[in-house]
Coordinates of C-alpha atoms in Angstrom, one line a residue:
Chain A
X89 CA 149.2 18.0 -131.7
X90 CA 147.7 18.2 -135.1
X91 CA 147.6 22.2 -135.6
X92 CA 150.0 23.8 -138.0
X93 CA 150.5 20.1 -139.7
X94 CA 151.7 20.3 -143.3
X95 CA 148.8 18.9 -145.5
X96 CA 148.6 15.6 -146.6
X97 CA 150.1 16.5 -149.7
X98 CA 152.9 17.2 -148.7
X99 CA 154.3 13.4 -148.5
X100 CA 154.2 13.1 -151.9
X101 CA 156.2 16.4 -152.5
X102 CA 158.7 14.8 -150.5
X103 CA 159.7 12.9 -152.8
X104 CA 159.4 15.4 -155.5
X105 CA 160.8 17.9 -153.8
X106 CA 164.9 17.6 -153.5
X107 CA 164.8 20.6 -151.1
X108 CA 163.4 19.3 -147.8
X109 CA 166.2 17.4 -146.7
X110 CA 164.4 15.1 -144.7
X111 CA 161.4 13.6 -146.2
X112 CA 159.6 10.9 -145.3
X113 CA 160.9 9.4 -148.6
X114 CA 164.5 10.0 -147.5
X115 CA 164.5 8.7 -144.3
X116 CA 163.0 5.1 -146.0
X117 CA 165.9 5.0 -148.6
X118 CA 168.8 5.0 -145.9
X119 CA 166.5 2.9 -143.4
X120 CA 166.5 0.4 -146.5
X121 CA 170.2 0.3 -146.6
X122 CA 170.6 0.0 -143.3
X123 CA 168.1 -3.2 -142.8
X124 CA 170.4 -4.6 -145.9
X125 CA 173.4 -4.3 -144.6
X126 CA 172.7 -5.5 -141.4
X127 CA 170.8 -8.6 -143.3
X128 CA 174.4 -9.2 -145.1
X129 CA 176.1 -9.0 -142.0
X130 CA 173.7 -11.0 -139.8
X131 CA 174.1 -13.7 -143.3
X132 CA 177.8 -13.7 -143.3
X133 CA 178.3 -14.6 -139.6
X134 CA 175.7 -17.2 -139.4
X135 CA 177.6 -18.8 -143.1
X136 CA 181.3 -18.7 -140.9
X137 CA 179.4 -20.2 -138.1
X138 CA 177.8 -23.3 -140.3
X139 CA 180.9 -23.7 -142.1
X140 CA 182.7 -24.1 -139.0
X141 CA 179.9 -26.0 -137.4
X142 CA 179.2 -28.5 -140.7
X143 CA 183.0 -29.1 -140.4
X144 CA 183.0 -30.2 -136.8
X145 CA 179.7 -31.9 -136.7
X146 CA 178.8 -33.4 -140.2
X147 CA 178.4 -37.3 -139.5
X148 CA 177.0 -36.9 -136.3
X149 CA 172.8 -37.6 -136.0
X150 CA 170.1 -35.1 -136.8
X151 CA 167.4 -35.1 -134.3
X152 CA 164.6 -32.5 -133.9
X153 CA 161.5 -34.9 -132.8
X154 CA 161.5 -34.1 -129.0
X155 CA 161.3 -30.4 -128.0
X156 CA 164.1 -30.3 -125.6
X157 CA 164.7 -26.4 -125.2
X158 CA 168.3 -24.7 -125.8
X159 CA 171.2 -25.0 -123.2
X160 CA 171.2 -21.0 -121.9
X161 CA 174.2 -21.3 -124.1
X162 CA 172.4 -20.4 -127.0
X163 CA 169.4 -19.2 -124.7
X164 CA 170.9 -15.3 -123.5
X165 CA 172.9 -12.8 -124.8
X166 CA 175.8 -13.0 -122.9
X167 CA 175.9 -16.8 -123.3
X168 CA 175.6 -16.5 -126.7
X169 CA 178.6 -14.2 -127.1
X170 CA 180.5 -16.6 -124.2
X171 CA 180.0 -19.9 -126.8
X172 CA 180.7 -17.3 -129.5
X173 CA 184.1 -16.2 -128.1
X174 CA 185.2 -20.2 -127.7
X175 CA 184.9 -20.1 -131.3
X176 CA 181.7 -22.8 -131.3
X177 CA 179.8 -22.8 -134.8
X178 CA 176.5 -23.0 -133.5
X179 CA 177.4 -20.1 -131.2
X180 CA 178.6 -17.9 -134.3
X181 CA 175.2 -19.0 -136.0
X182 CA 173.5 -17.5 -132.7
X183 CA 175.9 -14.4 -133.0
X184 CA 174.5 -13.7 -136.5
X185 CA 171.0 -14.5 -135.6
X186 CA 171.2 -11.8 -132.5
X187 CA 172.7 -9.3 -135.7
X188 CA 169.3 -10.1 -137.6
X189 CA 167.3 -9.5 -134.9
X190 CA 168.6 -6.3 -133.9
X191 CA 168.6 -4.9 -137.9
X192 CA 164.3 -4.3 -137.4
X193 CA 165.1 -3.1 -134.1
X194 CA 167.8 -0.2 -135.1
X195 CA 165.2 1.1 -138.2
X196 CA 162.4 1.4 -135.5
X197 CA 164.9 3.6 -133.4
X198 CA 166.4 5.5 -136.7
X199 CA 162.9 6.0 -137.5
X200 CA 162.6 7.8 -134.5
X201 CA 165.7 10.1 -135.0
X202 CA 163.9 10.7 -138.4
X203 CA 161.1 11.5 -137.4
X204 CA 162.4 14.1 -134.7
X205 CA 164.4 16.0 -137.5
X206 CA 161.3 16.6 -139.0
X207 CA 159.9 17.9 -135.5
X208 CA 156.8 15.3 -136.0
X209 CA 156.5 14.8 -132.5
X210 CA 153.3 12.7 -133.1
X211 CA 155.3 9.8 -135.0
X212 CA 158.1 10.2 -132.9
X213 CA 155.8 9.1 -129.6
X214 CA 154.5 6.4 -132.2
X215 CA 158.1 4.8 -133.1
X216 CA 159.0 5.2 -129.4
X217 CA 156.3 2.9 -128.4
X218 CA 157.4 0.3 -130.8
X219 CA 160.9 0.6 -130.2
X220 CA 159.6 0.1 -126.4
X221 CA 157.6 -2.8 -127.4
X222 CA 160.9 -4.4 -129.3
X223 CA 163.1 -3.6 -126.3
X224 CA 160.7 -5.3 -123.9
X225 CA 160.7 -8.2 -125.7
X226 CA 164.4 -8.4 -125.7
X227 CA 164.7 -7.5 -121.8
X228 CA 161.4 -9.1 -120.2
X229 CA 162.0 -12.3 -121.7
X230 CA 165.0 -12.5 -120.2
X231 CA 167.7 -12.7 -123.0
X232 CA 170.0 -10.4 -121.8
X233 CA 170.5 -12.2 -118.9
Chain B
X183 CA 170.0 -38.4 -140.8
X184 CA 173.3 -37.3 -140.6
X185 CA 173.6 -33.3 -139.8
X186 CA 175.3 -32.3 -142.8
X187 CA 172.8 -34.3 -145.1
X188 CA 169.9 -32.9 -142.8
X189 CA 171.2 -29.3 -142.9
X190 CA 171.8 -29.9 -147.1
X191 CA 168.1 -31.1 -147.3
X192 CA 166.8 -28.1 -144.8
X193 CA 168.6 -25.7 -147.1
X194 CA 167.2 -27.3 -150.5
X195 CA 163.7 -26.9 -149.6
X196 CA 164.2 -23.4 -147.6
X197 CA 165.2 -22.3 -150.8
X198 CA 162.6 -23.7 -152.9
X199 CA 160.3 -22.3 -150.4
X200 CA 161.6 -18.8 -150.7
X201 CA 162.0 -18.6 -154.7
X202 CA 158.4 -19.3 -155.1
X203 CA 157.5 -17.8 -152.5
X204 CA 158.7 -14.2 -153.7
X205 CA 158.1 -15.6 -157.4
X206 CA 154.2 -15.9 -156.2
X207 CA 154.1 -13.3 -153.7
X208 CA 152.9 -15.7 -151.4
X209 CA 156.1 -15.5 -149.0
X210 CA 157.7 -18.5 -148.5
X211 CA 157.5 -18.7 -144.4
X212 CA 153.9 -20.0 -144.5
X213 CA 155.3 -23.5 -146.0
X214 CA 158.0 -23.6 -143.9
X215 CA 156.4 -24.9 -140.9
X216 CA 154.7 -27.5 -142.2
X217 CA 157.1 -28.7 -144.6
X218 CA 159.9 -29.1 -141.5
X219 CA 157.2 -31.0 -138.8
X220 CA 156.0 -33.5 -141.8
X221 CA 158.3 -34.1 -143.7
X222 CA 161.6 -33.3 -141.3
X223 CA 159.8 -34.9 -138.5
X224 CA 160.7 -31.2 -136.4
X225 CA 159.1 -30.4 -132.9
X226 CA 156.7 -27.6 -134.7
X227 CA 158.5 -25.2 -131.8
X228 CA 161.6 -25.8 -133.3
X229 CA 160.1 -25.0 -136.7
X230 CA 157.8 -22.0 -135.6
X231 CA 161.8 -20.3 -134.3
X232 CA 164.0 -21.2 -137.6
X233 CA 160.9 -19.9 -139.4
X234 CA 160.3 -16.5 -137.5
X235 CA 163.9 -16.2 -138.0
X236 CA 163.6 -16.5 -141.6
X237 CA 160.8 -14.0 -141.9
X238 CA 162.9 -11.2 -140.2
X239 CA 165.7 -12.5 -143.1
X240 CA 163.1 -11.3 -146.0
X241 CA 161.2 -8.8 -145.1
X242 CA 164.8 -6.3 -144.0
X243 CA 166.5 -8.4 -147.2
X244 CA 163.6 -7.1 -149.5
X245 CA 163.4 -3.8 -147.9
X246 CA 165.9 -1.6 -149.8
X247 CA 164.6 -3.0 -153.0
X248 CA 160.9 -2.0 -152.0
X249 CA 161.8 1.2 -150.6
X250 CA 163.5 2.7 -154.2
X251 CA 160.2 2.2 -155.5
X252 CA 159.0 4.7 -153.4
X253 CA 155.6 3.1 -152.8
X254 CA 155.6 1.9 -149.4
X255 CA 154.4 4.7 -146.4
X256 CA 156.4 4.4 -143.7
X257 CA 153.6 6.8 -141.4
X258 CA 151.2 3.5 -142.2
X259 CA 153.7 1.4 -141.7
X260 CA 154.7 2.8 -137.9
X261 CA 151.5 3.4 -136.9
X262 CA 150.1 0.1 -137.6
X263 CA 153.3 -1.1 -135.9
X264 CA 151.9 -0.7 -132.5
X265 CA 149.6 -3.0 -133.1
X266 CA 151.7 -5.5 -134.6
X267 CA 154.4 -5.4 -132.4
X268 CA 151.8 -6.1 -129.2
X269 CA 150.1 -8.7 -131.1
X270 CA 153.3 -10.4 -131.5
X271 CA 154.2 -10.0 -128.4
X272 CA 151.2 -11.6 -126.9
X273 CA 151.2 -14.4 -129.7
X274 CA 154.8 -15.7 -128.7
X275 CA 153.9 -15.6 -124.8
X276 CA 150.5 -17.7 -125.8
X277 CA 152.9 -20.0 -128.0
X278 CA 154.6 -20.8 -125.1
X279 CA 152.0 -22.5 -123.3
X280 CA 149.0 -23.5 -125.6
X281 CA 149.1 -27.2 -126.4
X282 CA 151.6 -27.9 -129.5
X283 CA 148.3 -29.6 -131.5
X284 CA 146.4 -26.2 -130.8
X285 CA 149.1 -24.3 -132.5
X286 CA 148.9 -27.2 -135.6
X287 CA 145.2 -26.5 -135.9
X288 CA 145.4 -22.8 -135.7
X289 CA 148.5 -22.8 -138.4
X290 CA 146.2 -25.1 -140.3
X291 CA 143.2 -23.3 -140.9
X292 CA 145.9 -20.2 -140.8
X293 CA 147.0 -22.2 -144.8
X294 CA 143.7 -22.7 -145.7
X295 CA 142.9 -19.4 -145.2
X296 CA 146.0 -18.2 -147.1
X297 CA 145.1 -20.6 -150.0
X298 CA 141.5 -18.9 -150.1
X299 CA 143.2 -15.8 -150.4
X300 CA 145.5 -16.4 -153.0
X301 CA 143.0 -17.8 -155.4
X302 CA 140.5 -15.3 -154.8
X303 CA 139.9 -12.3 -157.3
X304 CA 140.6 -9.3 -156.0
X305 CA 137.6 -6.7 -156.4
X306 CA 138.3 -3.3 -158.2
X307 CA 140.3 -1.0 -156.4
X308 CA 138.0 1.9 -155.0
X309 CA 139.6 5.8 -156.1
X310 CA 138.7 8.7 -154.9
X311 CA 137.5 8.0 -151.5
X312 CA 136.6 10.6 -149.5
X313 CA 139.1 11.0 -146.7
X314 CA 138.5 9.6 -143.4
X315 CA 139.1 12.3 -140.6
X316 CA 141.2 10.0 -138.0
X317 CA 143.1 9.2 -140.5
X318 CA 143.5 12.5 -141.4
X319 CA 144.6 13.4 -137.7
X320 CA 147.2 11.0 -138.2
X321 CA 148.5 11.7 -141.6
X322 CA 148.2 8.4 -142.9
X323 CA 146.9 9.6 -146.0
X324 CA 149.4 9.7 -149.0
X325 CA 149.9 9.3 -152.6
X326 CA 152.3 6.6 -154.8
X327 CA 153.7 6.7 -158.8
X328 CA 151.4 5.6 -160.9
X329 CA 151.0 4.6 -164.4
X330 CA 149.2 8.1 -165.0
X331 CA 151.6 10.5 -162.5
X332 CA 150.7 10.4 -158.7
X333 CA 147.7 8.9 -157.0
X334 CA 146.6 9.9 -153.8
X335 CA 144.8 7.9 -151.2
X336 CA 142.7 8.3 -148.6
X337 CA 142.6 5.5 -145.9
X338 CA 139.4 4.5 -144.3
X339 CA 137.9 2.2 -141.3
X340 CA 141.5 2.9 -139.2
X341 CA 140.1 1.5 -136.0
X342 CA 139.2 -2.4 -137.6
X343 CA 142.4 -2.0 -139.7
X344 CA 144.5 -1.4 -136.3
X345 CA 142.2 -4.3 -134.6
X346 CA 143.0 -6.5 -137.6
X347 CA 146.5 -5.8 -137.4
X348 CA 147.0 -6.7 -133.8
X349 CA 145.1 -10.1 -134.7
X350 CA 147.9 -10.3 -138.0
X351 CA 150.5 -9.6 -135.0
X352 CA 149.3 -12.4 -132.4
X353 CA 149.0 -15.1 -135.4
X354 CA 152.9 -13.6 -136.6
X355 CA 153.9 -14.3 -132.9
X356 CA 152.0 -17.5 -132.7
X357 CA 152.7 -19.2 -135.4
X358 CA 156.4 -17.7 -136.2
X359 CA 155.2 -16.8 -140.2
X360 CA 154.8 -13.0 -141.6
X361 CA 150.8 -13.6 -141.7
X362 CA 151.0 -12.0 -145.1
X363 CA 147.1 -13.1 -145.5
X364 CA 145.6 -11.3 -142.2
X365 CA 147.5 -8.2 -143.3
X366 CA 146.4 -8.1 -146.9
X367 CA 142.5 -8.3 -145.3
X368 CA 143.5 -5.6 -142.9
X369 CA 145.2 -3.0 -145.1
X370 CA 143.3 -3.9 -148.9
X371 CA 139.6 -5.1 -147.3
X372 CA 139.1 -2.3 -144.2
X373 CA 141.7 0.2 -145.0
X374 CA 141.3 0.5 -148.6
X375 CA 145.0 1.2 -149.0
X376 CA 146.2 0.6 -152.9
X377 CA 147.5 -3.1 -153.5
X378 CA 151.2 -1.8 -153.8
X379 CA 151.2 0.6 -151.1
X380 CA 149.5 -1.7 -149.2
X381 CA 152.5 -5.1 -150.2
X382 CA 155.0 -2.9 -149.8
X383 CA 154.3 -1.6 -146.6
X384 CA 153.6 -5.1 -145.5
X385 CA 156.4 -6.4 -146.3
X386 CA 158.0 -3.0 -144.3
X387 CA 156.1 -4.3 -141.1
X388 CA 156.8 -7.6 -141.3
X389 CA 160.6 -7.8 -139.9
X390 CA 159.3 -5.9 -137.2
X391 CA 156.5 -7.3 -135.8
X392 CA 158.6 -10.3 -136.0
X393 CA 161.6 -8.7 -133.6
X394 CA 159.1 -8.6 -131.3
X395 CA 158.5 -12.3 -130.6
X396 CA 162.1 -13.2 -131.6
X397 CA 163.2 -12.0 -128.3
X398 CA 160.7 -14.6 -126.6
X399 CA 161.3 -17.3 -128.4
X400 CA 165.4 -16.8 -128.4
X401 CA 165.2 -16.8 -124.6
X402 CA 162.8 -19.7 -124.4
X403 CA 165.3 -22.2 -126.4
X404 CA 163.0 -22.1 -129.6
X405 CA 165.4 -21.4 -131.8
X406 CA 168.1 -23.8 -132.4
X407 CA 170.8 -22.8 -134.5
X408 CA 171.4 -26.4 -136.1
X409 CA 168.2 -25.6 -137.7
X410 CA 167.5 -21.8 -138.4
X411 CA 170.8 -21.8 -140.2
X412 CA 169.9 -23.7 -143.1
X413 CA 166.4 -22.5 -143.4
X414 CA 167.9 -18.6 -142.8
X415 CA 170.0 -19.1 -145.8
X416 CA 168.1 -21.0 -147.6
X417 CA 165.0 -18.5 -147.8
X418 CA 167.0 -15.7 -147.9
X419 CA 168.9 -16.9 -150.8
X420 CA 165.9 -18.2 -152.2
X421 CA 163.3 -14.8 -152.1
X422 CA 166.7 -12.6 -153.0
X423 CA 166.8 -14.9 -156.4
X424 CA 163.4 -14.9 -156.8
X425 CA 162.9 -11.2 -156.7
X426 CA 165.6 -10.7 -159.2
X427 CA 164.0 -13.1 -162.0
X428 CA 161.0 -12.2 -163.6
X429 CA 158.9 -14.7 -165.3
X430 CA 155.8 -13.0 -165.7
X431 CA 154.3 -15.5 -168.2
X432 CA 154.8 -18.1 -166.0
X433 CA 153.4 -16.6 -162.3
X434 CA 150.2 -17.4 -162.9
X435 CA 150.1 -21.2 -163.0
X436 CA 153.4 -21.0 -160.0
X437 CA 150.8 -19.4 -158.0
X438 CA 148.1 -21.9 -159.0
X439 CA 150.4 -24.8 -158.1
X440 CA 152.0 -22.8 -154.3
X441 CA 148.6 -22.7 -153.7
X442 CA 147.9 -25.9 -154.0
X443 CA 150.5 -27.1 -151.7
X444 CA 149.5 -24.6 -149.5
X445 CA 146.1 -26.0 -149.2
X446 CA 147.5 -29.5 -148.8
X447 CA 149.7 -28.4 -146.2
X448 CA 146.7 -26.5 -144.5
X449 CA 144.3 -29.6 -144.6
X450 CA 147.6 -32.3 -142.9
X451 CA 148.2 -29.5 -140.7
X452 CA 144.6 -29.6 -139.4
X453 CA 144.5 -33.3 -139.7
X454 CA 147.9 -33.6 -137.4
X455 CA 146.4 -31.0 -134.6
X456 CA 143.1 -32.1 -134.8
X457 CA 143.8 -36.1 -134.1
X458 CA 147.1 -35.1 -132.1
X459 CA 149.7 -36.2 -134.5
X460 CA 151.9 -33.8 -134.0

């Protein structure tokens, strides 16, 4: 897998070098935009879902003492979208929170698609086994059901 | 408590937590914890979810700042993924059913450690290393901007570095934090990978090796949105500020004094697991 490798130079001249369209270097700048704006968006939805839920809520009692576990409500995908749809705050919070959790999840699998344009099939297995990892721990633990 | 004075209160010290802890460097996750179960009297698993939650918040917040610099190395960064992201995995399963007072000692001597770590004084950076051949196979090798043009780097000892970082994983997935410590040891002490390649790249890794027990702990009713809200915003508000203002005179005694708190957070955290307080 290793022969006919550009040398280990050659990351640095990524960034030097405007020519090689995708770089290492290039593919991290977009990835960083893309992480940001889904950490804006992820923000903005879970600020619309404590204003509404502040507004319905406020004067009621705080209590986090006992561990009593989430209702599936706020426990699965499709629940969370459900309480989301009813307009609930706490299920708009959720919402958001799925949003920030998926941002990591899309760079690992535009890392991939990065990674195949420069036909480095080594790092593309490697992303592919995280992105695996990430999407097991979405669907084995049973969220999105 | 009321919820809206709670939430205020949550959202006060989330901030707090996050300004110093990107003012510092420290990250502000660490303090989170133990700051909600003490003094907010939280079930730590509540905590350990609003908190992993917060970590994914910074680290993707931070990125695009990070990235610009072009010192982070994303082939580092994937590779030690793997590990990470199975460590996690395997920390948020074991979170699930360890004892809540185990999980209070381990996050305990998890601050201690951290506080250790901030104080200590960082050896010499080693140059010129001669380059290691597995991680020449895998082209972690790179370079970075330096004061003096580009450095290159050679990264050594891969196989304790990836061991490390699957240890960094389990306690990220264990104890819901970014386990900024574990990786600093892993990447600076085995791998010999420059200080800001090596915080950069970090900081790269840490969003995702927290996806990967976010999952678990979403579906296991962990994280209740009551209480990530306020301590999402707040950090994230918090670290976005705090990596904005610079107040290089004053980082020195900030770090003296986060690291304090961190070490009398670490010793009632042990305290609490080890007599069952929790």
């Amino acid at each position: 897998m290793t022969e006919g490798k550009t040398p280990l130079s050659q990351r640095s001249s990524a960034r030097a070098n405007p020519s090689r369209a995708w770089g290492d270097y290039q593919i991290e700048v977009v990835v960083g935009y893309l992480l940001r704006c889904g950490v804006i968006l992820s923000g903005t939805i879970v600020f619309c879902g404590a204003c509404i839920y502040i507004f319905r809520h406020a004067y009621e009692p705080a209590d986090y003492r006992i561990f009593r576990g989430e209702p599936s409500d706020f426990r699965t995908i499709p629940g969370v979208l459900q309480s989301a749809w009813h307009g609930h705050g706490r299920g708009w919070i959720q919402l958001g929170l799925l949003f920030l959790i998926a941002t990591p999840i899309a760079r690992v699998a535009f890392a991939v698609a990065g990674f195949a344009l420069e036909r480095d099939r080594m790092y593309v297995a490697f992303t592919l086994i995280v992105l695996l990892v990430l999407l097991y721990s979405l669907i084995g633990s049973g969220l999105t059901f | 408590m009321t919820i809206l004075t709670f939430t205020a209160a949550v959202a006060i010290v989330s901030f707090v937590a996050g300004l110093l802890g990107s003012l510092t460097g420290l990250g502000g996750g660490v303090v989170l914890v133990p700051l909600l179960t003490i003094f907010f009297h939280v079930d730590i698993r509540y905590a350990i979810g609003a908190s992993l939650v917060s970590v994914i918040a910074t680290s993707s917040g931070a990125a695009a700042a990070y990235v610009k610099e072009g010192f982070s190395n994303i082939r580092i960064g994937m590779f030690l993924e793997i590990a990470t992201t199975v460590g996690a995995l395997l920390g948020a399963y074991l979170a699930t059913w360890i004892p809540t007072t185990a999980i209070a000692t381990v996050f305990g001597i998890m601050l201690l450690y951290s506080a250790y770590i901030s104080r200590r004084v960082r050896p010499p950076e080693l140059q010129n290393l001669p380059p290691d051949p597995l991680a020449t196979r895998l082209r972690l090798n790179g370079s970075f901007p330096d004061l003096d043009g580009e450095r290159s780097y050679n990264v050594q000892h891969v196989p304790v570095g990836f061991s490390l970082m699957f240890g960094a994983g389990a306690l990220s997935g264990l104890l819901g934090i970014g386990s900024g410590a574990v990786k600093v040891l892993a990447m600076d002490q085995a791998m010999r990978i420059p200080f800001k390649v090596s915080t950069t790249t970090s900081n790269f890794m840490i969003g995702v090796t927290a996806a990967a027990s976010a999952g678990v702990y979403l579906s296991r009713g962990y994280v209740d949105p009551g209480l990530a809200m306020p301590v999402m915003l707040g950090v994230l508000a918090g670290s976005l500020i705090g990596s904005r203002i610079l107040v290089k005179a004053e980082t020195k005694s900030l770090r003296l004094v986060f690291s304090l708190v961190i070490l009398v957070l670490g010793l009632q955290m042990l305290y609490k697991g080890l007599w069952g307080r929790i």
